[in-house]
mmCIF file of C-alpha atoms in Angstrom:
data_model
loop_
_atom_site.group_PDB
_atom_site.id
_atom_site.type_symbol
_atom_site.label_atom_id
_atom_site.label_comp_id
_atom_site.label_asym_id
_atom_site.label_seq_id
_atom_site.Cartn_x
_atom_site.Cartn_y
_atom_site.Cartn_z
ATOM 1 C CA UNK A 1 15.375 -4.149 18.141
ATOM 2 C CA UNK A 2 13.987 -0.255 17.215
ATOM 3 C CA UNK A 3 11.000 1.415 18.221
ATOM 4 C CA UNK A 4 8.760 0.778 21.023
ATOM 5 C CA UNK A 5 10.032 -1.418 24.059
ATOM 6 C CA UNK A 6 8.092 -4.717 23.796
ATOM 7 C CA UNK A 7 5.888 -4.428 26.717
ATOM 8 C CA UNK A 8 4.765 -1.126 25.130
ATOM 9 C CA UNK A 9 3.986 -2.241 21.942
ATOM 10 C CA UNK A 10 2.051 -5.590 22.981
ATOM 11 C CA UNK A 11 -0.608 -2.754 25.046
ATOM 12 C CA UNK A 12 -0.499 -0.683 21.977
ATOM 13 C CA UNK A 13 -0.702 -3.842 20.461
ATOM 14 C CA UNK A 14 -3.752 -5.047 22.786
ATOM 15 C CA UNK A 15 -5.505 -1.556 23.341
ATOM 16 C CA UNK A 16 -6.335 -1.565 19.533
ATOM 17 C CA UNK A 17 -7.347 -5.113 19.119
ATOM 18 C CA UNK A 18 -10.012 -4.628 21.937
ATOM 19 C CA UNK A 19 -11.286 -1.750 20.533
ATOM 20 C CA UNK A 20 -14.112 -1.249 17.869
ATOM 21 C CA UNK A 21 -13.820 -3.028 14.842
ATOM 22 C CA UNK A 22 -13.258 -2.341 11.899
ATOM 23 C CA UNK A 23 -9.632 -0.897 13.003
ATOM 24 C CA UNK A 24 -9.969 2.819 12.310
ATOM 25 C CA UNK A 25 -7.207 3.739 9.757
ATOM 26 C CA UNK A 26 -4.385 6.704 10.710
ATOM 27 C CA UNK A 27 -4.819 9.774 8.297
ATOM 28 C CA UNK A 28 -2.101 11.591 7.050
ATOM 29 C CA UNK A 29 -0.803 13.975 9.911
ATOM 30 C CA UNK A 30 -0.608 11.810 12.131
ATOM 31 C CA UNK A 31 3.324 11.346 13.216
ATOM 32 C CA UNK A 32 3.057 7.820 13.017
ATOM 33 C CA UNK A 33 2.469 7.972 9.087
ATOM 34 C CA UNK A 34 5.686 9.409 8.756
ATOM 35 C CA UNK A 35 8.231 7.511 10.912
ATOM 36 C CA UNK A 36 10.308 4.824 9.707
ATOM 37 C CA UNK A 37 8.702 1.474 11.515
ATOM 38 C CA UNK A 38 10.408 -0.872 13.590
ATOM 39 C CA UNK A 39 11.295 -4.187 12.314
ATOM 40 C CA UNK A 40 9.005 -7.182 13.547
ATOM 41 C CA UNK A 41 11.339 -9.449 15.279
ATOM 42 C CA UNK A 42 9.296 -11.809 17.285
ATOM 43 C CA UNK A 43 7.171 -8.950 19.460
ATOM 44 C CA UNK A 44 3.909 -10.077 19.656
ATOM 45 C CA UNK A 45 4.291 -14.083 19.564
ATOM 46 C CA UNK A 46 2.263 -15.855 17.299
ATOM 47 C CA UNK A 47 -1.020 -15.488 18.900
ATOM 48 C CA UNK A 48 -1.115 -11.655 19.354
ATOM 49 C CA UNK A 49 0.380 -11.109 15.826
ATOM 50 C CA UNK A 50 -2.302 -13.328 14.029
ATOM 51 C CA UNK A 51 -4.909 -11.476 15.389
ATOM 52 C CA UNK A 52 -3.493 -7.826 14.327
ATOM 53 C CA UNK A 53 -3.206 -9.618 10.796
ATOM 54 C CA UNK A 54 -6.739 -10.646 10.575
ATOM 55 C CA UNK A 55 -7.700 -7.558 11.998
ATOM 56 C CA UNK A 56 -5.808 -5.744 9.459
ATOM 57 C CA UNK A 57 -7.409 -7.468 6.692
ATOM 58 C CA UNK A 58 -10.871 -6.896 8.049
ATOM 59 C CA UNK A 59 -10.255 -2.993 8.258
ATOM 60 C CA UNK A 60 -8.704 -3.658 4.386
ATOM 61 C CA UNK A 61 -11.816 -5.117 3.109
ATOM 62 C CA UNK A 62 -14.366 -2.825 4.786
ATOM 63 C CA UNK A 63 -12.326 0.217 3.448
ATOM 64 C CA UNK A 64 -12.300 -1.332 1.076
ATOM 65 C CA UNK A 65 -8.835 -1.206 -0.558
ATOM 66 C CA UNK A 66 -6.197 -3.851 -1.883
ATOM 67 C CA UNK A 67 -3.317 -3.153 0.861
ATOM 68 C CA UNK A 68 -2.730 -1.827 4.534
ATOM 69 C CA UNK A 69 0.243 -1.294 6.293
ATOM 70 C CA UNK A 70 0.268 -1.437 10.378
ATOM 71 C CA UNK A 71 1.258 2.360 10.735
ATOM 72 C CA UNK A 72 -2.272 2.897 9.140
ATOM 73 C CA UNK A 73 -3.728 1.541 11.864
ATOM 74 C CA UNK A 74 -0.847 3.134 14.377
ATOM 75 C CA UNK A 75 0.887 0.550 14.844
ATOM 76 C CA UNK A 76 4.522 1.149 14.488
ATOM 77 C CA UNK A 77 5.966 -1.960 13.082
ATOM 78 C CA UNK A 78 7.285 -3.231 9.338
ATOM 79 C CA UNK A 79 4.042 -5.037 8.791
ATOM 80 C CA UNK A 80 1.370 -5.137 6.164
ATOM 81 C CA UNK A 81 -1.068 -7.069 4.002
ATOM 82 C CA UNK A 82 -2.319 -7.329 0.746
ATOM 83 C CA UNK A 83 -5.433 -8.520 -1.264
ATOM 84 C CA UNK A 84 -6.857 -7.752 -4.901
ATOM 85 C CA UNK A 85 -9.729 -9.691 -6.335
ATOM 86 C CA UNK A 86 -9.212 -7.572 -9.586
ATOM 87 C CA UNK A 87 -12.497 -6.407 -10.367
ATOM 88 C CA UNK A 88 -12.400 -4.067 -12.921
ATOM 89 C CA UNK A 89 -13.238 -3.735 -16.667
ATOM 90 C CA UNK A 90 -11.390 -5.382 -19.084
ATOM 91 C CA UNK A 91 -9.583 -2.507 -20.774
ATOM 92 C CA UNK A 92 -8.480 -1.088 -17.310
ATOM 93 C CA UNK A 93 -7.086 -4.959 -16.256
ATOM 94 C CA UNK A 94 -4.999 -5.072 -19.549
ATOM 95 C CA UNK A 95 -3.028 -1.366 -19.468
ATOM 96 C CA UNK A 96 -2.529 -1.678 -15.944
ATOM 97 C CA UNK A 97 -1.576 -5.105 -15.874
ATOM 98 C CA UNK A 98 -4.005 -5.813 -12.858
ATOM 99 C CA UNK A 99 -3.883 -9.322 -11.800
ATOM 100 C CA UNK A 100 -5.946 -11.164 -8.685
ATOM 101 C CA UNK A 101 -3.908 -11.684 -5.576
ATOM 102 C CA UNK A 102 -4.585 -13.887 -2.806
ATOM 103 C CA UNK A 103 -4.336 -12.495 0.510
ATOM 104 C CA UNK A 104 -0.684 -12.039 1.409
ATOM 105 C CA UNK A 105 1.529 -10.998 4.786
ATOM 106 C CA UNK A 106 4.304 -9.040 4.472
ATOM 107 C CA UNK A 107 6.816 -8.713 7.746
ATOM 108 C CA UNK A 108 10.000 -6.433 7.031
ATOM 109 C CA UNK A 109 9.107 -6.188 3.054
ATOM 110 C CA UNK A 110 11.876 -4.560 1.147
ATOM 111 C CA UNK A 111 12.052 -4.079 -2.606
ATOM 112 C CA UNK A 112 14.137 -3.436 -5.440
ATOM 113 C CA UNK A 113 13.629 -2.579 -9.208
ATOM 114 C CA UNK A 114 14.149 -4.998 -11.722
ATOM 115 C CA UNK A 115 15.002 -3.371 -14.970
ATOM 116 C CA UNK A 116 14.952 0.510 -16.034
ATOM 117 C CA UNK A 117 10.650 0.523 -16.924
ATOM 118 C CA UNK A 118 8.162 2.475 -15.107
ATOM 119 C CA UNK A 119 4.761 3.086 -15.183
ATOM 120 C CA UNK A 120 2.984 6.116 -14.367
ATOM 121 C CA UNK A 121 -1.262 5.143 -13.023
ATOM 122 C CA UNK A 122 -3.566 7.423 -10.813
ATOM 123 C CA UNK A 123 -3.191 5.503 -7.395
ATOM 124 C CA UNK A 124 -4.922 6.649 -4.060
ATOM 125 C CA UNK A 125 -4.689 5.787 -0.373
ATOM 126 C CA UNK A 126 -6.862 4.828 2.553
ATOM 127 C CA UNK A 127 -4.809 6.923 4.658
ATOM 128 C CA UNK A 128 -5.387 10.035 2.518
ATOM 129 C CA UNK A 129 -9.009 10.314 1.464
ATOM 130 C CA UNK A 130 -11.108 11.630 -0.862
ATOM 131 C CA UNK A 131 -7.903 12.105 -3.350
ATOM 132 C CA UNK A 132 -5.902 10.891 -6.295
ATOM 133 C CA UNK A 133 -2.735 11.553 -8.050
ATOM 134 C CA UNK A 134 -0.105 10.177 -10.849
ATOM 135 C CA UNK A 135 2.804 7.924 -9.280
ATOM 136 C CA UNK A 136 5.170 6.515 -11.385
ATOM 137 C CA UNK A 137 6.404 3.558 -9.983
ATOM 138 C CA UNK A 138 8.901 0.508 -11.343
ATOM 139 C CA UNK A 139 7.035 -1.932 -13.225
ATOM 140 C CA UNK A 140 8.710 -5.263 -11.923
ATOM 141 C CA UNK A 141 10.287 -5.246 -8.439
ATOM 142 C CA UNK A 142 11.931 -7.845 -6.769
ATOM 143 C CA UNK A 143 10.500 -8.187 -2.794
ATOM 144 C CA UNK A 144 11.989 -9.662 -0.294
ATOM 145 C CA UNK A 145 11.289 -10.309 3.493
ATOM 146 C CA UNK A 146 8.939 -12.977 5.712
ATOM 147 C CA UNK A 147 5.199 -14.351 5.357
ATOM 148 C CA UNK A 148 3.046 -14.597 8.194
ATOM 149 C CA UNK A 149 4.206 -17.686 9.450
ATOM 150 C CA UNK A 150 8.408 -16.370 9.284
ATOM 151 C CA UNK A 151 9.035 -18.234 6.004
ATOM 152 C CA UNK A 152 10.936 -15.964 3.437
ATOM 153 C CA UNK A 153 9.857 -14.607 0.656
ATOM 154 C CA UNK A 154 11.823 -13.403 -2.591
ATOM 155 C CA UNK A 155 9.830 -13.376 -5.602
ATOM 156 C CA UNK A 156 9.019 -10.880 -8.517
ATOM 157 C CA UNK A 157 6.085 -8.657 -8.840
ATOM 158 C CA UNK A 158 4.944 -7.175 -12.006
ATOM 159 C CA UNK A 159 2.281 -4.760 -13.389
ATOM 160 C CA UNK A 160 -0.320 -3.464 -10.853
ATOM 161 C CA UNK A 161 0.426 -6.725 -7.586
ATOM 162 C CA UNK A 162 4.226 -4.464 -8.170
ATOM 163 C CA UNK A 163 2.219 -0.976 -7.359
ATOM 164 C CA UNK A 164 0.343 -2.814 -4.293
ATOM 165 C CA UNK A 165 4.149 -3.471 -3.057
ATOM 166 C CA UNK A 166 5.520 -0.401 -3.584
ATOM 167 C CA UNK A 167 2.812 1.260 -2.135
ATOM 168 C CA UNK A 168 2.854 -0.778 1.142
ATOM 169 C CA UNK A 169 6.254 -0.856 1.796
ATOM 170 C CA UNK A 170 6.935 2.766 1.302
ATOM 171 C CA UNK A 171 4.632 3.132 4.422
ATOM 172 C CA UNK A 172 6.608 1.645 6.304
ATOM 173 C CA UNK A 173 9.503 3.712 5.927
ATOM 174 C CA UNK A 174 7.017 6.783 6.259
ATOM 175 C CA UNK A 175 6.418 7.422 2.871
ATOM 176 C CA UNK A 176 2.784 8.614 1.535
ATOM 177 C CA UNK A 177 2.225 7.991 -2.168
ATOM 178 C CA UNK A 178 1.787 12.190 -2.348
ATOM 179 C CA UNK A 179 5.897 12.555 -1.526
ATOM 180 C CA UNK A 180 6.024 10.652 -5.100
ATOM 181 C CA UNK A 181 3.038 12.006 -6.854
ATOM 182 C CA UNK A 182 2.906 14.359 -9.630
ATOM 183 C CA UNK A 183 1.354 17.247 -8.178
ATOM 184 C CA UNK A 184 -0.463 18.730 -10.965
ATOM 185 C CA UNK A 185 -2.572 15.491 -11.507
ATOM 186 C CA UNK A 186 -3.904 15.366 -8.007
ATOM 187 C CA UNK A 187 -7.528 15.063 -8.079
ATOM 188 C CA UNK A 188 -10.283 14.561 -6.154
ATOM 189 C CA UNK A 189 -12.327 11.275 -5.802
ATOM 190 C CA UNK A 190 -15.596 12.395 -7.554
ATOM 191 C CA UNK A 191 -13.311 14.433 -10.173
ATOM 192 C CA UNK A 192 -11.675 11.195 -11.278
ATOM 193 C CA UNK A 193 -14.408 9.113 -11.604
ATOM 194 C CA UNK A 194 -16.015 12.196 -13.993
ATOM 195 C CA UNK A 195 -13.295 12.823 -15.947
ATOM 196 C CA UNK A 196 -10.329 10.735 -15.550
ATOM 197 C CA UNK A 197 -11.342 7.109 -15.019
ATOM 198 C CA UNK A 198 -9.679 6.225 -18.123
ATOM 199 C CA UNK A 199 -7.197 3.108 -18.179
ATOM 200 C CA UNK A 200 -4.414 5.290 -18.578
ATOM 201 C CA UNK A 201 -3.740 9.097 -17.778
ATOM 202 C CA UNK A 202 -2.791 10.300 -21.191
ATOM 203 C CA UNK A 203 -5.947 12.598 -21.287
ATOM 204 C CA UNK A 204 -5.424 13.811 -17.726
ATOM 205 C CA UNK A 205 -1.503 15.111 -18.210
ATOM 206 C CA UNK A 206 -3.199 17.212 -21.318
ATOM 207 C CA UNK A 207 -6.189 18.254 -19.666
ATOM 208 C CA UNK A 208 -3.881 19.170 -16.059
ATOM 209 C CA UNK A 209 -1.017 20.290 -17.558
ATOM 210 C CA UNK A 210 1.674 17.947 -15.999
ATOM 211 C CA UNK A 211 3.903 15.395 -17.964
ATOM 212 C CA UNK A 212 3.661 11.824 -17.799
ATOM 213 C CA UNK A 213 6.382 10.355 -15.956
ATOM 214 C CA UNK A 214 9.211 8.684 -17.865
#
């Protein structure tokens, strides 16, 4: 087992969960953002690590956003959750291929591309805000790794629920969606709604002078 010794990690664990609510979320420069986390093997028991889940998804909703990964709260372990209700405009839902998905746990997520397509979206992230910026990312991925409860998982994920993933787990290897962003788009959050809210980001790469990913 990696990372912090157990006892240190359940006051970590502890000193957070007693303290105000909803969890503050890291911003990037803080170390922890950028240090592969250590894999959950049992640490917390049951109890402790349901509460840092729901607590996780209450600092998720009142961000709001549709993912957060425990280093964003700075808490060093290969944990995260996800949650998308979906709520956008038609025309945005069909090119991005943004379905609803329920809440979800991931413990020690890892994925893999299935098949050569990518897709290239604006994406931001609650632990850089105020800012967005052009990832290209694999359209399907395969992800694999535990639920909540320690039962596997190894299913597909497609379309925007594959971004969500991708997104997540790259946190946890200390990876900010910025390291994979095409610099030139970056924009801030007022900007985008202004100009480049559109479902795709044709008109941005001519406007910003940056190519669209392949």
């Amino acid at each position: 087992m990696s990372g912090l010794p157990a006892t240190e990690l359940i006051a970590l664990v502890d000193g957070l969960l007693e303290g105000p609510r909803p969890l503050p979320i890291v911003v990037a420069g803080d170390p922890v953002l950028r240090r592969p986390a250590a894999r959950y093997e049992g640490q917390l028991g049951d109890e402790r690590l349901g509460r840092l889940v729901a607590a996780l998804r209450e600092a998720m909703h009142a961000a709001p956003g549709v993912g957060l990964a425990a280093p964003q709260v700075g808490i060093p372990l290969r944990l995260a959750v996800i949650e998308d209700p979906a709520e956008v405009a038609d025309d945005v839902r069909q090119a991005r291929a943004r379905t609803p998905q329920p809440f979800r746990v991931l413990v020690n997520p890892v994925y893999e591309p299935v098949g050569p397509r990518r897709a290239a979206f604006y994406e931001g992230c609650l632990s850089v805000p105020g800012w967005q910026a052009v990832v290209a990312r694999h359209e399907t991925v395969r992800l694999r790794g535990q639920d909540g409860s320690g039962s596997e998982i190894d299913e597909e994920f497609t379309g925007w629920p594959a971004r969500i993933v991708q997104h997540e787990t790259d946190h946890l290897a200390g990876t900010l969606y910025l390291d994979l962003a095409e610099t030139r788009s970056l924009t801030g959050n007022q900007a985008f709604l202004d100009r480049w809210s559109q479902p795709t980001p044709e008109t941005a790469a001519a406007e910003l002078g940056f190519s669209m990913p392949e």
